[in-house]
């Protein structure tokens, strides 16, 4: 973890360190070569199903930390191969987008009238354009005669 302290922020280290040391404490390995793919998978399954019922996203983060640490061990000559290399991350279902109700859209527009962002918010609501599309919009993209807006890329 000393090498990570040079390249990572304090908040990142606060989560990374306990996650790695938690794995090492749980595994009770005496030597690095005892760490294998099954041990790592068993630990992640234990954390997901039994211990504190972590989410897949957290399990993926723990896996990333273990992989990075094992790679560091390889670079230093402590290990020959990374036993976590073949472990695939858990698939995380993405939430379907939630659309504003008519009332929410009205409230948003009413509130936005008091700000300099009203035009952008209204354009986004009425056209469905994404923020990046709205931000890159230029006057040449707006055709007031044909009531069209051209979105590039």
Short mmCIF file of N, CA and C in Angstrom, two decimals:
data_model
loop_
_atom_site.label_atom_id
_atom_site.label_comp_id
_atom_site.label_asym_id
_atom_site.label_seq_id
_atom_site.Cartn_x
_atom_site.Cartn_y
_atom_site.Cartn_z
N UNK A 1 0.81 -1.19 0.00
CA UNK A 1 0.00 0.00 0.00
C UNK A 1 0.86 1.26 0.00
N UNK A 2 2.13 1.15 0.34
CA UNK A 2 2.98 2.33 0.38
C UNK A 2 3.11 2.97 -0.99
N UNK A 3 3.19 2.15 -2.04
CA UNK A 3 3.29 2.70 -3.40
C UNK A 3 2.00 3.42 -3.77
N UNK A 4 0.87 2.89 -3.35
CA UNK A 4 -0.42 3.51 -3.65
C UNK A 4 -0.55 4.86 -2.96
N UNK A 5 0.07 5.00 -1.81
CA UNK A 5 -0.03 6.26 -1.08
C UNK A 5 0.55 7.43 -1.87
N UNK A 6 1.48 7.13 -2.77
CA UNK A 6 2.09 8.19 -3.58
C UNK A 6 1.20 8.62 -4.73
N UNK A 7 0.35 7.71 -5.21
CA UNK A 7 -0.44 8.03 -6.40
C UNK A 7 -1.94 8.17 -6.15
N UNK A 8 -2.40 7.81 -4.98
CA UNK A 8 -3.84 7.87 -4.72
C UNK A 8 -4.16 8.92 -3.67
N UNK A 9 -5.39 9.39 -3.72
CA UNK A 9 -5.85 10.38 -2.76
C UNK A 9 -6.14 9.76 -1.41
N UNK A 10 -6.27 10.59 -0.42
CA UNK A 10 -6.51 10.15 0.96
C UNK A 10 -7.82 9.38 1.06
N UNK A 11 -8.87 9.91 0.42
CA UNK A 11 -10.18 9.26 0.50
C UNK A 11 -10.16 7.89 -0.17
N UNK A 12 -9.44 7.78 -1.29
CA UNK A 12 -9.34 6.50 -1.98
C UNK A 12 -8.62 5.48 -1.10
N UNK A 13 -7.55 5.91 -0.47
CA UNK A 13 -6.80 5.02 0.41
C UNK A 13 -7.64 4.56 1.60
N UNK A 14 -8.53 5.42 2.07
CA UNK A 14 -9.38 5.06 3.21
C UNK A 14 -10.29 3.89 2.88
N UNK A 15 -10.67 3.74 1.62
CA UNK A 15 -11.50 2.60 1.23
C UNK A 15 -10.66 1.43 0.74
N UNK A 16 -9.58 1.71 0.01
CA UNK A 16 -8.77 0.64 -0.57
C UNK A 16 -8.04 -0.18 0.49
N UNK A 17 -7.42 0.48 1.43
CA UNK A 17 -6.61 -0.22 2.43
C UNK A 17 -7.44 -1.24 3.22
N UNK A 18 -8.59 -0.85 3.81
CA UNK A 18 -9.35 -1.85 4.56
C UNK A 18 -9.89 -2.98 3.69
N UNK A 19 -10.16 -2.70 2.44
CA UNK A 19 -10.68 -3.75 1.55
C UNK A 19 -9.59 -4.79 1.26
N UNK A 20 -8.38 -4.33 1.05
CA UNK A 20 -7.28 -5.28 0.79
C UNK A 20 -6.90 -6.01 2.07
N UNK A 21 -6.75 -5.29 3.16
CA UNK A 21 -6.38 -5.95 4.42
C UNK A 21 -7.50 -6.87 4.91
N UNK A 22 -8.75 -6.53 4.59
CA UNK A 22 -9.87 -7.41 4.94
C UNK A 22 -9.77 -8.74 4.21
N UNK A 23 -9.41 -8.69 2.94
CA UNK A 23 -9.23 -9.92 2.17
C UNK A 23 -8.08 -10.74 2.74
N UNK A 24 -6.97 -10.10 3.03
CA UNK A 24 -5.80 -10.82 3.55
C UNK A 24 -6.10 -11.43 4.92
N UNK A 25 -6.81 -10.71 5.77
CA UNK A 25 -7.15 -11.24 7.10
C UNK A 25 -8.10 -12.43 6.96
N UNK A 26 -9.09 -12.32 6.09
CA UNK A 26 -10.05 -13.40 5.89
C UNK A 26 -9.36 -14.64 5.32
N UNK A 27 -8.45 -14.44 4.37
CA UNK A 27 -7.83 -15.57 3.68
C UNK A 27 -6.84 -16.34 4.56
N UNK A 28 -6.25 -15.65 5.54
CA UNK A 28 -5.28 -16.26 6.46
C UNK A 28 -4.08 -16.88 5.74
N UNK A 29 -3.72 -16.32 4.58
CA UNK A 29 -2.56 -16.85 3.85
C UNK A 29 -1.28 -16.42 4.56
N UNK A 30 -0.30 -17.31 4.50
CA UNK A 30 1.00 -17.02 5.10
C UNK A 30 1.99 -16.54 4.04
N UNK A 31 1.76 -16.99 2.80
CA UNK A 31 2.64 -16.62 1.69
C UNK A 31 1.80 -16.17 0.50
N UNK A 32 2.35 -15.26 -0.29
CA UNK A 32 1.64 -14.73 -1.45
C UNK A 32 1.24 -15.82 -2.44
N UNK A 33 2.09 -16.83 -2.60
CA UNK A 33 1.80 -17.88 -3.58
C UNK A 33 0.58 -18.71 -3.20
N UNK A 34 0.08 -18.56 -1.98
CA UNK A 34 -1.13 -19.27 -1.56
C UNK A 34 -2.40 -18.61 -2.10
N UNK A 35 -2.27 -17.39 -2.56
CA UNK A 35 -3.44 -16.68 -3.11
C UNK A 35 -3.71 -17.23 -4.50
N UNK A 36 -4.93 -17.77 -4.68
CA UNK A 36 -5.30 -18.31 -5.99
C UNK A 36 -6.69 -17.80 -6.37
N UNK A 37 -7.10 -18.15 -7.59
CA UNK A 37 -8.36 -17.66 -8.12
C UNK A 37 -9.54 -18.10 -7.25
N UNK A 38 -9.56 -19.35 -6.82
CA UNK A 38 -10.66 -19.86 -6.01
C UNK A 38 -10.75 -19.11 -4.68
N UNK A 39 -9.63 -18.82 -4.07
CA UNK A 39 -9.62 -18.10 -2.80
C UNK A 39 -10.25 -16.71 -2.96
N UNK A 40 -9.88 -16.03 -4.02
CA UNK A 40 -10.42 -14.68 -4.28
C UNK A 40 -11.92 -14.76 -4.56
N UNK A 41 -12.32 -15.71 -5.40
CA UNK A 41 -13.74 -15.88 -5.72
C UNK A 41 -14.54 -16.25 -4.47
N UNK A 42 -13.98 -17.11 -3.64
CA UNK A 42 -14.67 -17.49 -2.39
C UNK A 42 -14.85 -16.28 -1.47
N UNK A 43 -13.83 -15.44 -1.41
CA UNK A 43 -13.91 -14.25 -0.57
C UNK A 43 -15.01 -13.31 -1.07
N UNK A 44 -15.04 -13.08 -2.37
CA UNK A 44 -16.06 -12.19 -2.92
C UNK A 44 -17.45 -12.76 -2.69
N UNK A 45 -17.61 -14.08 -2.87
CA UNK A 45 -18.90 -14.73 -2.63
C UNK A 45 -19.28 -14.60 -1.16
N UNK A 46 -18.31 -14.77 -0.29
CA UNK A 46 -18.55 -14.64 1.15
C UNK A 46 -19.05 -13.24 1.48
N UNK A 47 -18.41 -12.24 0.92
CA UNK A 47 -18.80 -10.85 1.21
C UNK A 47 -20.17 -10.53 0.63
N UNK A 48 -20.49 -11.09 -0.53
CA UNK A 48 -21.77 -10.81 -1.18
C UNK A 48 -22.92 -11.53 -0.48
N UNK A 49 -22.71 -12.80 -0.17
CA UNK A 49 -23.82 -13.62 0.32
C UNK A 49 -23.93 -13.69 1.83
N UNK A 50 -22.80 -13.71 2.52
CA UNK A 50 -22.88 -14.01 3.95
C UNK A 50 -22.49 -12.86 4.85
N UNK A 51 -21.36 -12.31 4.66
CA UNK A 51 -20.83 -11.33 5.62
C UNK A 51 -21.70 -10.08 5.71
N UNK A 52 -21.38 -9.10 4.93
CA UNK A 52 -22.10 -7.83 5.02
C UNK A 52 -22.95 -7.54 3.79
N UNK A 53 -23.13 -8.58 2.96
CA UNK A 53 -23.99 -8.49 1.78
C UNK A 53 -23.67 -7.26 0.92
N UNK A 54 -22.42 -7.19 0.49
CA UNK A 54 -22.01 -6.07 -0.35
C UNK A 54 -22.66 -6.17 -1.72
N UNK A 55 -22.72 -5.06 -2.41
CA UNK A 55 -23.28 -5.02 -3.76
C UNK A 55 -22.21 -5.47 -4.76
N UNK A 56 -22.67 -5.84 -5.95
CA UNK A 56 -21.74 -6.28 -6.99
C UNK A 56 -20.71 -5.19 -7.32
N UNK A 57 -21.15 -3.96 -7.30
CA UNK A 57 -20.25 -2.84 -7.60
C UNK A 57 -19.10 -2.79 -6.59
N UNK A 58 -19.40 -3.03 -5.33
CA UNK A 58 -18.36 -3.05 -4.29
C UNK A 58 -17.45 -4.25 -4.49
N UNK A 59 -18.04 -5.39 -4.81
CA UNK A 59 -17.24 -6.60 -5.06
C UNK A 59 -16.29 -6.37 -6.24
N UNK A 60 -16.76 -5.71 -7.28
CA UNK A 60 -15.90 -5.39 -8.42
C UNK A 60 -14.75 -4.47 -8.01
N UNK A 61 -15.05 -3.54 -7.11
CA UNK A 61 -14.00 -2.63 -6.64
C UNK A 61 -12.96 -3.40 -5.83
N UNK A 62 -13.41 -4.29 -4.97
CA UNK A 62 -12.48 -5.11 -4.19
C UNK A 62 -11.62 -5.95 -5.13
N UNK A 63 -12.24 -6.55 -6.14
CA UNK A 63 -11.50 -7.35 -7.12
C UNK A 63 -10.44 -6.50 -7.82
N UNK A 64 -10.79 -5.28 -8.19
CA UNK A 64 -9.83 -4.38 -8.84
C UNK A 64 -8.66 -4.07 -7.93
N UNK A 65 -8.94 -3.86 -6.66
CA UNK A 65 -7.87 -3.56 -5.69
C UNK A 65 -6.93 -4.76 -5.56
N UNK A 66 -7.52 -5.96 -5.44
CA UNK A 66 -6.71 -7.18 -5.31
C UNK A 66 -5.86 -7.38 -6.56
N UNK A 67 -6.47 -7.21 -7.75
CA UNK A 67 -5.72 -7.36 -9.01
C UNK A 67 -4.56 -6.38 -9.08
N UNK A 68 -4.83 -5.13 -8.75
CA UNK A 68 -3.78 -4.10 -8.80
C UNK A 68 -2.66 -4.42 -7.82
N UNK A 69 -3.01 -4.88 -6.64
CA UNK A 69 -2.01 -5.21 -5.63
C UNK A 69 -1.17 -6.40 -6.09
N UNK A 70 -1.81 -7.43 -6.67
CA UNK A 70 -1.06 -8.58 -7.17
C UNK A 70 -0.16 -8.18 -8.33
N UNK A 71 -0.60 -7.28 -9.18
CA UNK A 71 0.25 -6.76 -10.27
C UNK A 71 1.47 -6.04 -9.69
N UNK A 72 1.24 -5.28 -8.64
CA UNK A 72 2.34 -4.59 -7.97
C UNK A 72 3.34 -5.61 -7.41
N UNK A 73 2.83 -6.69 -6.84
CA UNK A 73 3.69 -7.75 -6.30
C UNK A 73 4.52 -8.40 -7.42
N UNK A 74 3.92 -8.57 -8.59
CA UNK A 74 4.64 -9.13 -9.74
C UNK A 74 5.76 -8.18 -10.17
N UNK A 75 5.45 -6.89 -10.26
CA UNK A 75 6.46 -5.90 -10.65
C UNK A 75 7.65 -5.89 -9.70
N UNK A 76 7.41 -6.17 -8.45
CA UNK A 76 8.47 -6.17 -7.44
C UNK A 76 9.18 -7.52 -7.35
N UNK A 77 8.70 -8.52 -8.09
CA UNK A 77 9.33 -9.83 -8.09
C UNK A 77 8.87 -10.74 -6.96
N UNK A 78 7.79 -10.37 -6.28
CA UNK A 78 7.29 -11.20 -5.18
C UNK A 78 6.43 -12.35 -5.70
N UNK A 79 5.85 -12.19 -6.88
CA UNK A 79 5.00 -13.20 -7.50
C UNK A 79 5.37 -13.33 -8.97
N UNK A 80 4.98 -14.47 -9.56
CA UNK A 80 5.24 -14.71 -10.98
C UNK A 80 4.01 -14.38 -11.82
N UNK A 81 2.82 -14.68 -11.28
CA UNK A 81 1.59 -14.42 -12.05
C UNK A 81 0.49 -13.89 -11.14
N UNK A 82 -0.49 -13.28 -11.78
CA UNK A 82 -1.62 -12.70 -11.05
C UNK A 82 -2.78 -13.68 -11.07
N UNK A 83 -3.06 -14.28 -9.94
CA UNK A 83 -4.13 -15.28 -9.87
C UNK A 83 -5.53 -14.67 -10.01
N UNK A 84 -5.65 -13.38 -9.92
CA UNK A 84 -6.94 -12.71 -10.08
C UNK A 84 -7.22 -12.35 -11.53
N UNK A 85 -6.22 -12.54 -12.38
CA UNK A 85 -6.33 -12.11 -13.78
C UNK A 85 -7.53 -12.70 -14.51
N UNK A 86 -7.84 -13.96 -14.28
CA UNK A 86 -8.93 -14.62 -14.99
C UNK A 86 -10.32 -14.40 -14.41
N UNK A 87 -10.40 -13.68 -13.31
CA UNK A 87 -11.70 -13.48 -12.66
C UNK A 87 -12.44 -12.33 -13.34
N UNK A 88 -13.64 -12.63 -13.78
CA UNK A 88 -14.44 -11.61 -14.45
C UNK A 88 -15.24 -10.82 -13.41
N UNK A 89 -15.45 -9.56 -13.72
CA UNK A 89 -16.25 -8.71 -12.84
C UNK A 89 -17.72 -9.11 -12.91
N UNK A 90 -18.44 -8.79 -11.87
CA UNK A 90 -19.87 -9.05 -11.83
C UNK A 90 -20.58 -8.09 -12.77
N UNK A 91 -21.63 -8.58 -13.43
CA UNK A 91 -22.42 -7.71 -14.29
C UNK A 91 -23.35 -6.90 -13.42
N UNK A 92 -23.38 -5.63 -13.70
CA UNK A 92 -24.22 -4.72 -12.93
C UNK A 92 -25.34 -4.23 -13.82
N UNK A 93 -26.57 -4.47 -13.39
CA UNK A 93 -27.71 -4.01 -14.16
C UNK A 93 -27.83 -2.50 -14.03
N UNK A 94 -28.01 -1.87 -15.16
CA UNK A 94 -28.19 -0.42 -15.14
C UNK A 94 -29.67 -0.12 -14.98
N UNK A 95 -29.94 0.86 -14.17
CA UNK A 95 -31.33 1.25 -13.96
C UNK A 95 -31.87 1.90 -15.22
N UNK A 96 -33.11 1.58 -15.53
CA UNK A 96 -33.76 2.21 -16.67
C UNK A 96 -33.90 3.70 -16.37
N UNK A 97 -33.78 4.53 -17.39
CA UNK A 97 -33.90 5.97 -17.14
C UNK A 97 -35.30 6.31 -16.61
N UNK A 98 -35.33 7.25 -15.70
CA UNK A 98 -36.60 7.70 -15.15
C UNK A 98 -36.95 9.02 -15.81
N UNK A 99 -38.14 9.13 -16.31
CA UNK A 99 -38.59 10.34 -16.97
C UNK A 99 -39.37 11.20 -15.99
N UNK A 100 -39.29 12.49 -16.18
CA UNK A 100 -40.04 13.41 -15.34
C UNK A 100 -41.53 13.30 -15.64
N UNK A 101 -42.31 13.44 -14.60
CA UNK A 101 -43.76 13.51 -14.81
C UNK A 101 -44.07 14.90 -15.34
N UNK A 102 -45.29 15.07 -15.82
CA UNK A 102 -45.72 16.38 -16.32
C UNK A 102 -45.57 17.44 -15.23
N UNK A 103 -45.97 17.08 -14.03
CA UNK A 103 -45.89 18.03 -12.91
C UNK A 103 -44.44 18.37 -12.58
N UNK A 104 -43.56 17.37 -12.59
CA UNK A 104 -42.14 17.60 -12.30
C UNK A 104 -41.52 18.52 -13.35
N UNK A 105 -41.89 18.29 -14.61
CA UNK A 105 -41.36 19.12 -15.70
C UNK A 105 -41.83 20.57 -15.53
N UNK A 106 -43.10 20.75 -15.19
CA UNK A 106 -43.64 22.09 -14.96
C UNK A 106 -42.92 22.79 -13.81
N UNK A 107 -42.72 22.06 -12.72
CA UNK A 107 -42.02 22.62 -11.55
C UNK A 107 -40.59 23.00 -11.92
N UNK A 108 -39.93 22.15 -12.68
CA UNK A 108 -38.57 22.44 -13.11
C UNK A 108 -38.51 23.71 -13.96
N UNK A 109 -39.42 23.83 -14.90
CA UNK A 109 -39.46 25.02 -15.75
C UNK A 109 -39.77 26.28 -14.96
N UNK A 110 -40.73 26.19 -14.04
CA UNK A 110 -41.07 27.35 -13.21
C UNK A 110 -39.88 27.80 -12.37
N UNK A 111 -39.18 26.85 -11.79
CA UNK A 111 -38.01 27.16 -10.97
C UNK A 111 -36.88 27.70 -11.83
N UNK A 112 -36.72 27.13 -13.02
CA UNK A 112 -35.63 27.53 -13.91
C UNK A 112 -35.82 28.94 -14.46
N UNK A 113 -37.07 29.44 -14.49
CA UNK A 113 -37.33 30.79 -15.01
C UNK A 113 -36.54 31.84 -14.25
N UNK A 114 -36.21 31.54 -13.01
CA UNK A 114 -35.49 32.49 -12.17
C UNK A 114 -33.98 32.42 -12.39
N UNK A 115 -33.52 31.56 -13.30
CA UNK A 115 -32.08 31.39 -13.51
C UNK A 115 -31.71 31.67 -14.96
N UNK A 116 -30.40 31.74 -15.18
CA UNK A 116 -29.89 31.95 -16.54
C UNK A 116 -29.90 30.65 -17.36
N UNK A 117 -30.28 29.53 -16.75
CA UNK A 117 -30.29 28.24 -17.43
C UNK A 117 -31.65 27.87 -18.02
N UNK A 118 -32.61 28.77 -17.90
CA UNK A 118 -33.97 28.46 -18.35
C UNK A 118 -34.00 27.98 -19.80
N UNK A 119 -33.36 28.69 -20.69
CA UNK A 119 -33.41 28.33 -22.12
C UNK A 119 -32.84 26.94 -22.36
N UNK A 120 -31.74 26.63 -21.68
CA UNK A 120 -31.11 25.33 -21.87
C UNK A 120 -31.99 24.21 -21.29
N UNK A 121 -32.55 24.45 -20.13
CA UNK A 121 -33.42 23.44 -19.50
C UNK A 121 -34.67 23.22 -20.35
N UNK A 122 -35.26 24.32 -20.82
CA UNK A 122 -36.46 24.20 -21.65
C UNK A 122 -36.15 23.45 -22.95
N UNK A 123 -35.03 23.79 -23.58
CA UNK A 123 -34.64 23.11 -24.82
C UNK A 123 -34.43 21.62 -24.56
N UNK A 124 -33.80 21.29 -23.46
CA UNK A 124 -33.57 19.89 -23.12
C UNK A 124 -34.87 19.14 -22.87
N UNK A 125 -35.79 19.78 -22.15
CA UNK A 125 -37.07 19.13 -21.86
C UNK A 125 -37.92 18.93 -23.13
N UNK A 126 -37.95 19.94 -23.97
CA UNK A 126 -38.83 19.87 -25.14
C UNK A 126 -38.25 19.07 -26.30
N UNK A 127 -36.93 18.93 -26.35
CA UNK A 127 -36.32 18.21 -27.48
C UNK A 127 -35.78 16.85 -27.10
N UNK A 128 -35.44 16.65 -25.83
CA UNK A 128 -34.84 15.38 -25.42
C UNK A 128 -33.34 15.34 -25.64
N UNK A 129 -32.76 16.48 -26.00
CA UNK A 129 -31.31 16.51 -26.21
C UNK A 129 -30.58 16.27 -24.90
N UNK A 130 -29.43 15.66 -25.01
CA UNK A 130 -28.58 15.43 -23.84
C UNK A 130 -27.79 16.70 -23.54
N UNK A 131 -27.22 16.73 -22.34
CA UNK A 131 -26.47 17.91 -21.91
C UNK A 131 -25.34 18.25 -22.87
N UNK A 132 -24.57 17.26 -23.28
CA UNK A 132 -23.46 17.50 -24.20
C UNK A 132 -23.93 18.08 -25.53
N UNK A 133 -25.09 17.60 -25.99
CA UNK A 133 -25.66 18.11 -27.24
C UNK A 133 -26.11 19.56 -27.07
N UNK A 134 -26.71 19.86 -25.94
CA UNK A 134 -27.13 21.23 -25.67
C UNK A 134 -25.93 22.17 -25.56
N UNK A 135 -24.88 21.70 -24.90
CA UNK A 135 -23.69 22.53 -24.68
C UNK A 135 -22.95 22.84 -25.98
N UNK A 136 -23.01 21.91 -26.93
CA UNK A 136 -22.29 22.14 -28.18
C UNK A 136 -23.15 22.78 -29.27
N UNK A 137 -24.37 23.11 -28.94
CA UNK A 137 -25.30 23.73 -29.88
C UNK A 137 -24.80 25.12 -30.29
N UNK A 138 -24.88 25.39 -31.59
CA UNK A 138 -24.49 26.71 -32.11
C UNK A 138 -25.67 27.28 -32.89
N UNK A 139 -25.65 28.61 -33.12
CA UNK A 139 -26.76 29.25 -33.81
C UNK A 139 -26.98 28.68 -35.20
N UNK A 140 -25.92 28.26 -35.86
CA UNK A 140 -26.06 27.70 -37.21
C UNK A 140 -26.83 26.38 -37.22
N UNK A 141 -26.94 25.74 -36.03
CA UNK A 141 -27.65 24.48 -35.92
C UNK A 141 -29.17 24.66 -35.77
N UNK A 142 -29.61 25.91 -35.57
CA UNK A 142 -31.03 26.19 -35.33
C UNK A 142 -31.64 26.82 -36.58
N UNK A 143 -32.69 26.17 -37.09
CA UNK A 143 -33.41 26.69 -38.26
C UNK A 143 -34.81 27.11 -37.78
N UNK A 144 -34.98 28.44 -37.58
CA UNK A 144 -36.24 28.94 -37.05
C UNK A 144 -37.37 28.86 -38.08
N UNK A 145 -37.04 28.88 -39.37
CA UNK A 145 -38.07 28.84 -40.41
C UNK A 145 -38.72 27.46 -40.48
N UNK A 146 -37.89 26.40 -40.38
CA UNK A 146 -38.42 25.04 -40.49
C UNK A 146 -38.62 24.39 -39.11
N UNK A 147 -38.38 25.16 -38.08
CA UNK A 147 -38.52 24.65 -36.70
C UNK A 147 -37.69 23.37 -36.49
N UNK A 148 -36.41 23.46 -36.86
CA UNK A 148 -35.53 22.30 -36.75
C UNK A 148 -34.24 22.68 -36.02
N UNK A 149 -33.73 21.73 -35.28
CA UNK A 149 -32.42 21.86 -34.66
C UNK A 149 -31.59 20.68 -35.13
N UNK A 150 -30.43 20.98 -35.65
CA UNK A 150 -29.54 19.91 -36.12
C UNK A 150 -28.52 19.62 -35.02
N UNK A 151 -28.46 18.35 -34.64
CA UNK A 151 -27.52 17.91 -33.62
C UNK A 151 -26.38 17.21 -34.30
N UNK A 152 -25.17 17.74 -34.17
CA UNK A 152 -23.98 17.13 -34.78
C UNK A 152 -23.44 16.03 -33.87
N UNK A 153 -22.98 14.96 -34.49
CA UNK A 153 -22.36 13.83 -33.76
C UNK A 153 -23.25 13.32 -32.66
#
